[in-house]
mmCIF file of C-alpha atoms in Angstrom:
data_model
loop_
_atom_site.group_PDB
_atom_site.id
_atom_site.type_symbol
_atom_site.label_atom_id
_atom_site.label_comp_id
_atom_site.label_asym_id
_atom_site.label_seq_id
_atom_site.Cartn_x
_atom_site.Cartn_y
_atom_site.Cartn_z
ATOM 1 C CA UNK W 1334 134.560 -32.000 -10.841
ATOM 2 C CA UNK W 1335 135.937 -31.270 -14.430
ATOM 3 C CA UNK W 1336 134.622 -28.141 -16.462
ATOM 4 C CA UNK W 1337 131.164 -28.017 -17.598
ATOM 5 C CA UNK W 1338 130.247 -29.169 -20.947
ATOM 6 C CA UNK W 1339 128.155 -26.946 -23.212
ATOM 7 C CA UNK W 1340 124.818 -28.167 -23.813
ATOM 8 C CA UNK W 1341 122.477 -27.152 -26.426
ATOM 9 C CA UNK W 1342 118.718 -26.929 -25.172
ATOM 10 C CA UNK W 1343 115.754 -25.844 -27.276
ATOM 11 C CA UNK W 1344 116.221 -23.871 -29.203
ATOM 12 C CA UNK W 1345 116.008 -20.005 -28.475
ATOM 13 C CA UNK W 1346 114.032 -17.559 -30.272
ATOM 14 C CA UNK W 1347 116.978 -15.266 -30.662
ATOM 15 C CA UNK W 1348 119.301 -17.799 -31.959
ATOM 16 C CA UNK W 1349 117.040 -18.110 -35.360
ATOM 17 C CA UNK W 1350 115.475 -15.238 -35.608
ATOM 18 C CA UNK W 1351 113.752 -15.812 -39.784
ATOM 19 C CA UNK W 1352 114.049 -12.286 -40.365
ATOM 20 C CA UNK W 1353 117.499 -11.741 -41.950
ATOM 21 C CA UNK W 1354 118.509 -7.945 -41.338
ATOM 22 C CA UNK W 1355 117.396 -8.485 -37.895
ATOM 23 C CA UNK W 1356 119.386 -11.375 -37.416
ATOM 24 C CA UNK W 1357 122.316 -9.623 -38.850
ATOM 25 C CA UNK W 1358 121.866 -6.506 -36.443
ATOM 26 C CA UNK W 1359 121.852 -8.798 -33.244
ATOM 27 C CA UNK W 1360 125.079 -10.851 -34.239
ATOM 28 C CA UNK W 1361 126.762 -7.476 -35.569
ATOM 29 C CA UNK W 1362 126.145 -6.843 -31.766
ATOM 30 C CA UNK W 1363 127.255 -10.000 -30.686
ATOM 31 C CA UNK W 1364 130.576 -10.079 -32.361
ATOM 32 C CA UNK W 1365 131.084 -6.646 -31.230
ATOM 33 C CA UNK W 1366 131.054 -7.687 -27.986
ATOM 34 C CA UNK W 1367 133.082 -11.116 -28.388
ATOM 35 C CA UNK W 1368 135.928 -8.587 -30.015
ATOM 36 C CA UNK W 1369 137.219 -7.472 -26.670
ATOM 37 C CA UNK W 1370 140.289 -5.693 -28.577
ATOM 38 C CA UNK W 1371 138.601 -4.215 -31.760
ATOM 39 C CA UNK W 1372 140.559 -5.695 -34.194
ATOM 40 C CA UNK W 1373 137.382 -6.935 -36.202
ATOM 41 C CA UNK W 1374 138.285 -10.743 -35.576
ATOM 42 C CA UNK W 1375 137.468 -12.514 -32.776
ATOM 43 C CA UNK W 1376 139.995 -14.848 -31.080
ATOM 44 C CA UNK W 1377 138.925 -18.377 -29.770
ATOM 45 C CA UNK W 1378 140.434 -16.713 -26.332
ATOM 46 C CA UNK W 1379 138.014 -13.908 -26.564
ATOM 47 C CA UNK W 1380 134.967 -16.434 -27.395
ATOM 48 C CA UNK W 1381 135.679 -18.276 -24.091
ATOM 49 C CA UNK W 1382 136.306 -15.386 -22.282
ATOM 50 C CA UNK W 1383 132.609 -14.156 -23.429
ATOM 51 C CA UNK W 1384 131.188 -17.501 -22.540
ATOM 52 C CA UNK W 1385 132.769 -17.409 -18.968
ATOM 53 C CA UNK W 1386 130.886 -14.092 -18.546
ATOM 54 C CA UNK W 1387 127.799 -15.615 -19.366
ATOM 55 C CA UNK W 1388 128.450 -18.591 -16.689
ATOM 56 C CA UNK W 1389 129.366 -20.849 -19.528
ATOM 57 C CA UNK W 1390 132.954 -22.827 -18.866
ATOM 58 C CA UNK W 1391 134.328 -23.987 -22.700
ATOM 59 C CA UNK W 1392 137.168 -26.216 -23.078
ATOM 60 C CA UNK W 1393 139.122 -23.659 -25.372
ATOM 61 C CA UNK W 1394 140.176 -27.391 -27.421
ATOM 62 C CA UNK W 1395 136.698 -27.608 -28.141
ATOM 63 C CA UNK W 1396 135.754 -24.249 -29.402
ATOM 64 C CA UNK W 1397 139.241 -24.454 -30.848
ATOM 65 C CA UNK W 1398 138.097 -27.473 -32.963
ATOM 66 C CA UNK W 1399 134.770 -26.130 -33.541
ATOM 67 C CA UNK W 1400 135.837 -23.011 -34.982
ATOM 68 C CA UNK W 1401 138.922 -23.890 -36.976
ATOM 69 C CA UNK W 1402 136.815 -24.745 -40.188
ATOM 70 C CA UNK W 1403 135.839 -21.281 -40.077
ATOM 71 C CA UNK W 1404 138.966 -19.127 -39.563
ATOM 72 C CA UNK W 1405 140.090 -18.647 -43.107
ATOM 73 C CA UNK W 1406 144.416 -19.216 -43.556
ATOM 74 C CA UNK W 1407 146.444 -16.588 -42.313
ATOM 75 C CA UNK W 1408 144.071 -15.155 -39.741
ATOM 76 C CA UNK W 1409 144.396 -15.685 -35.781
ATOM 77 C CA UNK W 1410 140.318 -15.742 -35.256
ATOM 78 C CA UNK W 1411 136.572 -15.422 -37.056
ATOM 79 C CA UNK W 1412 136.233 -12.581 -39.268
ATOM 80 C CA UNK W 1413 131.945 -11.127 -39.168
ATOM 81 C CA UNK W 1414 131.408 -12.769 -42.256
ATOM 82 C CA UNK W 1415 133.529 -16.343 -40.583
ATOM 83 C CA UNK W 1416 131.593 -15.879 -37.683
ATOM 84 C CA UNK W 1417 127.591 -15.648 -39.343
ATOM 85 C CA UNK W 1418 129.024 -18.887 -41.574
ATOM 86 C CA UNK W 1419 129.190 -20.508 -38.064
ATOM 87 C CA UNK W 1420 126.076 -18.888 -36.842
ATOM 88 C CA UNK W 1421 124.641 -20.585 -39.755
ATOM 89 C CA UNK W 1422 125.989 -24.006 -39.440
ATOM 90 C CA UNK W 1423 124.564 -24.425 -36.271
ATOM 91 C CA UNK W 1424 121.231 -23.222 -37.074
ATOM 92 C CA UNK W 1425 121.294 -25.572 -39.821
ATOM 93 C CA UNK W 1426 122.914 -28.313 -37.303
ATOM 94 C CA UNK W 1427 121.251 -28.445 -34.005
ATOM 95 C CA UNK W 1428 117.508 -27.031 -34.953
ATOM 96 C CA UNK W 1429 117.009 -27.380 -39.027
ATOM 97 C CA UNK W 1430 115.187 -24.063 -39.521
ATOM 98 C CA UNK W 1431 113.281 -23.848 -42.953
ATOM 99 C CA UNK W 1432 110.567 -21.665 -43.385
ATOM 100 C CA UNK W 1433 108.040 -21.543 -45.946
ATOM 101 C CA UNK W 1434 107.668 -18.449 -48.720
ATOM 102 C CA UNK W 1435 104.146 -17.526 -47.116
ATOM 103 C CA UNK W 1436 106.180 -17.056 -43.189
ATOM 104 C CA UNK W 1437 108.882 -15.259 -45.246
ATOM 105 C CA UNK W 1438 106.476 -13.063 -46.697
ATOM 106 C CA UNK W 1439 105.080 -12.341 -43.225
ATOM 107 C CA UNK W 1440 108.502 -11.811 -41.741
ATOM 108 C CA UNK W 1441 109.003 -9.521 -44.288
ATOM 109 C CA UNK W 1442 105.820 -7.195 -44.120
ATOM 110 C CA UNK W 1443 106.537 -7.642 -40.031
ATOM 111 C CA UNK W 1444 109.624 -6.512 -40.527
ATOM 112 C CA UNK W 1445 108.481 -3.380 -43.034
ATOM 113 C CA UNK W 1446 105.782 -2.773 -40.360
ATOM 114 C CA UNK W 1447 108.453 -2.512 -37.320
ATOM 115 C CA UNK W 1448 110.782 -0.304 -39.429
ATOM 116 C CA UNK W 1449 108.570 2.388 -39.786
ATOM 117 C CA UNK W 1450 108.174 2.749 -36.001
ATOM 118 C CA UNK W 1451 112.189 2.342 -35.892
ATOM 119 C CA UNK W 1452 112.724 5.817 -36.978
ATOM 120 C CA UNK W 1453 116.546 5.399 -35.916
ATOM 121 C CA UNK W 1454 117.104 1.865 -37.320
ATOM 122 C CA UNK W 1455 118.612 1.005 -33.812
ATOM 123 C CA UNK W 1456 116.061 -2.311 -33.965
ATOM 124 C CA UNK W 1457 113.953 -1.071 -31.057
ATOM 125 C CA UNK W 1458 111.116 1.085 -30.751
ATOM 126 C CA UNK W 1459 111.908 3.643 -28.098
ATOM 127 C CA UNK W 1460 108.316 5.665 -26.641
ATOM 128 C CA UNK W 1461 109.816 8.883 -28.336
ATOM 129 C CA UNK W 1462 109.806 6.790 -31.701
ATOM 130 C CA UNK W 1463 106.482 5.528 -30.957
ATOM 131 C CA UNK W 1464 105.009 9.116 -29.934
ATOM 132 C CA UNK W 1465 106.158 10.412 -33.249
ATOM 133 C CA UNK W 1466 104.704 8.160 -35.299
ATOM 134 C CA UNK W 1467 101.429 8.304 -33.205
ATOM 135 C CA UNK W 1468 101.446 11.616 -33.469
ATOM 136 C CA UNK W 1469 102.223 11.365 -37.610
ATOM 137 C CA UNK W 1470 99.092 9.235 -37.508
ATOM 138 C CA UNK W 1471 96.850 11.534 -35.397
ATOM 139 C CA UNK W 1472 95.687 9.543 -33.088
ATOM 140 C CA UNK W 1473 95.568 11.151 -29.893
ATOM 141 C CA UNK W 1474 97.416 8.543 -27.685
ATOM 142 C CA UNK W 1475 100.466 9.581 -28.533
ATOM 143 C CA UNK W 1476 100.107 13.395 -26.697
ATOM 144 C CA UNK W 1477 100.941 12.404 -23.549
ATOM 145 C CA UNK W 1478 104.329 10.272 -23.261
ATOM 146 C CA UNK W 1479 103.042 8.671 -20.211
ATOM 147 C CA UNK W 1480 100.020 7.009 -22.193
ATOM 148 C CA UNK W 1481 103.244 5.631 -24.667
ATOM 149 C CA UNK W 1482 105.300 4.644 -22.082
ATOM 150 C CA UNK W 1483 101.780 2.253 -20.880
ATOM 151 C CA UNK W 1484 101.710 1.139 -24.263
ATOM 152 C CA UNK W 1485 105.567 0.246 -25.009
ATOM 153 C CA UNK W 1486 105.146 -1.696 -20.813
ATOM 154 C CA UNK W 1487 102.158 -4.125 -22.163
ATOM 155 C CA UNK W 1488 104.476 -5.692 -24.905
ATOM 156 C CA UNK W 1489 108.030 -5.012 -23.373
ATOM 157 C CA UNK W 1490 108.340 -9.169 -22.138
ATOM 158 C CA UNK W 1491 112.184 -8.244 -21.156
ATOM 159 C CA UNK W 1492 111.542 -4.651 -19.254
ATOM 160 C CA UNK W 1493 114.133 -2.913 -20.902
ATOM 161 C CA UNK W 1494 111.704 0.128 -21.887
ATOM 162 C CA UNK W 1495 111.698 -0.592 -25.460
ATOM 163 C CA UNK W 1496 109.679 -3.168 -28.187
ATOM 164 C CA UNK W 1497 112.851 -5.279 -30.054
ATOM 165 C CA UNK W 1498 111.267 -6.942 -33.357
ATOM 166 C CA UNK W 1499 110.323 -9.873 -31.352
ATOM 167 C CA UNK W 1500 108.002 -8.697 -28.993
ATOM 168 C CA UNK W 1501 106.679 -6.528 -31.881
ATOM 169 C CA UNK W 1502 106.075 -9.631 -33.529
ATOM 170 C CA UNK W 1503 104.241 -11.611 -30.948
ATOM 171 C CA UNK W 1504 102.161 -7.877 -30.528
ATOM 172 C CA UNK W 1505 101.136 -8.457 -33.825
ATOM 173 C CA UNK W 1506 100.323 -11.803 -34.166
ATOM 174 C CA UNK W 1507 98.553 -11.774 -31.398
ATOM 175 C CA UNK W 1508 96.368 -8.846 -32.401
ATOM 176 C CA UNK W 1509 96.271 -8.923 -36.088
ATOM 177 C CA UNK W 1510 96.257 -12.746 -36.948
ATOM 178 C CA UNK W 1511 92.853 -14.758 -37.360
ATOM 179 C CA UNK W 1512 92.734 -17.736 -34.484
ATOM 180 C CA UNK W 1513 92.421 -21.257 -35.909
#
């Protein structure tokens, strides 16, 4: 038994996320954690040593190949701005993402929407953010954290205590959106 291939599947949510500074937050975070050595490049070595964390065995010739195009002369790995080029390319590659102006406009206002509950700009909406702007609003829900801690659980899909733009999206849509 040889070394396991990497296999795209369908596509996930996170991988083409339309709205851009979000996208740009999440593989800021990404890289970060690809650069084991913070030298603001990341090595082929440290990409397979990422994707053997995650369970994923690379043949380092492959992601060799793969990211050569992308390493400009003279450097030893993927710069940020080398490494959202190849972000891009497969985007573009294995799931041909265009969106329309009208879903840009609504990722946009979305977006607008969820930064005014981001008070921090982390990307998530943490209860104390939410209290605060509940509060800001008057409505009374926001006086006891408890009551914001129930409202943060019934859109939190990955537990972690906090909205992220994508589950404040689906919120949304599902509560603002007419149904066909």
């Amino acid at each position: 038994m040889g070394p396991e291939k990497i296999t795209l599947a369908a596509p996930s949510p996170s991988f083409r996320l339309r709205c851009k500074s979000l996208n740009s937050l999440r593989l800021r975070r990404i890289f970060d954690m690809f650069d084991k050595n913070g030298d603001c490049m990341i090595t082929v070595s440290e990409i397979s040593q990422a994707l053997s964390l995650l369970g994923l065995d690379a043949d380092t010739e492959e992601l060799e190949t793969m990211t050569q195009s992308y390493i400009r002369p003279g450097n030893e790995g993927l710069t940020y701005d080398d490494f959202v080029s190849l972000h891009e390319s497969l985007g573009d590659t294995y799931f041909g993402f265009v969106q329309s102006e009208e879903e840009e406009q609504q990722e946009s206002d979305l977006w607008e929407a969820f930064k005014v509950f981001d008070e921090n700009g982390d990307g998530y909406i943490s209860a104390r953010e939410l209290q605060v702007v509940l509060g800001k609003l008057g409505l009374v829900e926001g006086n006891l954290i408890d009551n914001v801690h129930r409202m943060i659980g019934s859109v939190d899909t990955n537990h972690d205590g906090r909205v992220d733009f994508y589950e404040f999206k689906e919120m949304m849509r599902a509560t603002i959106l007419p149904s066909s």
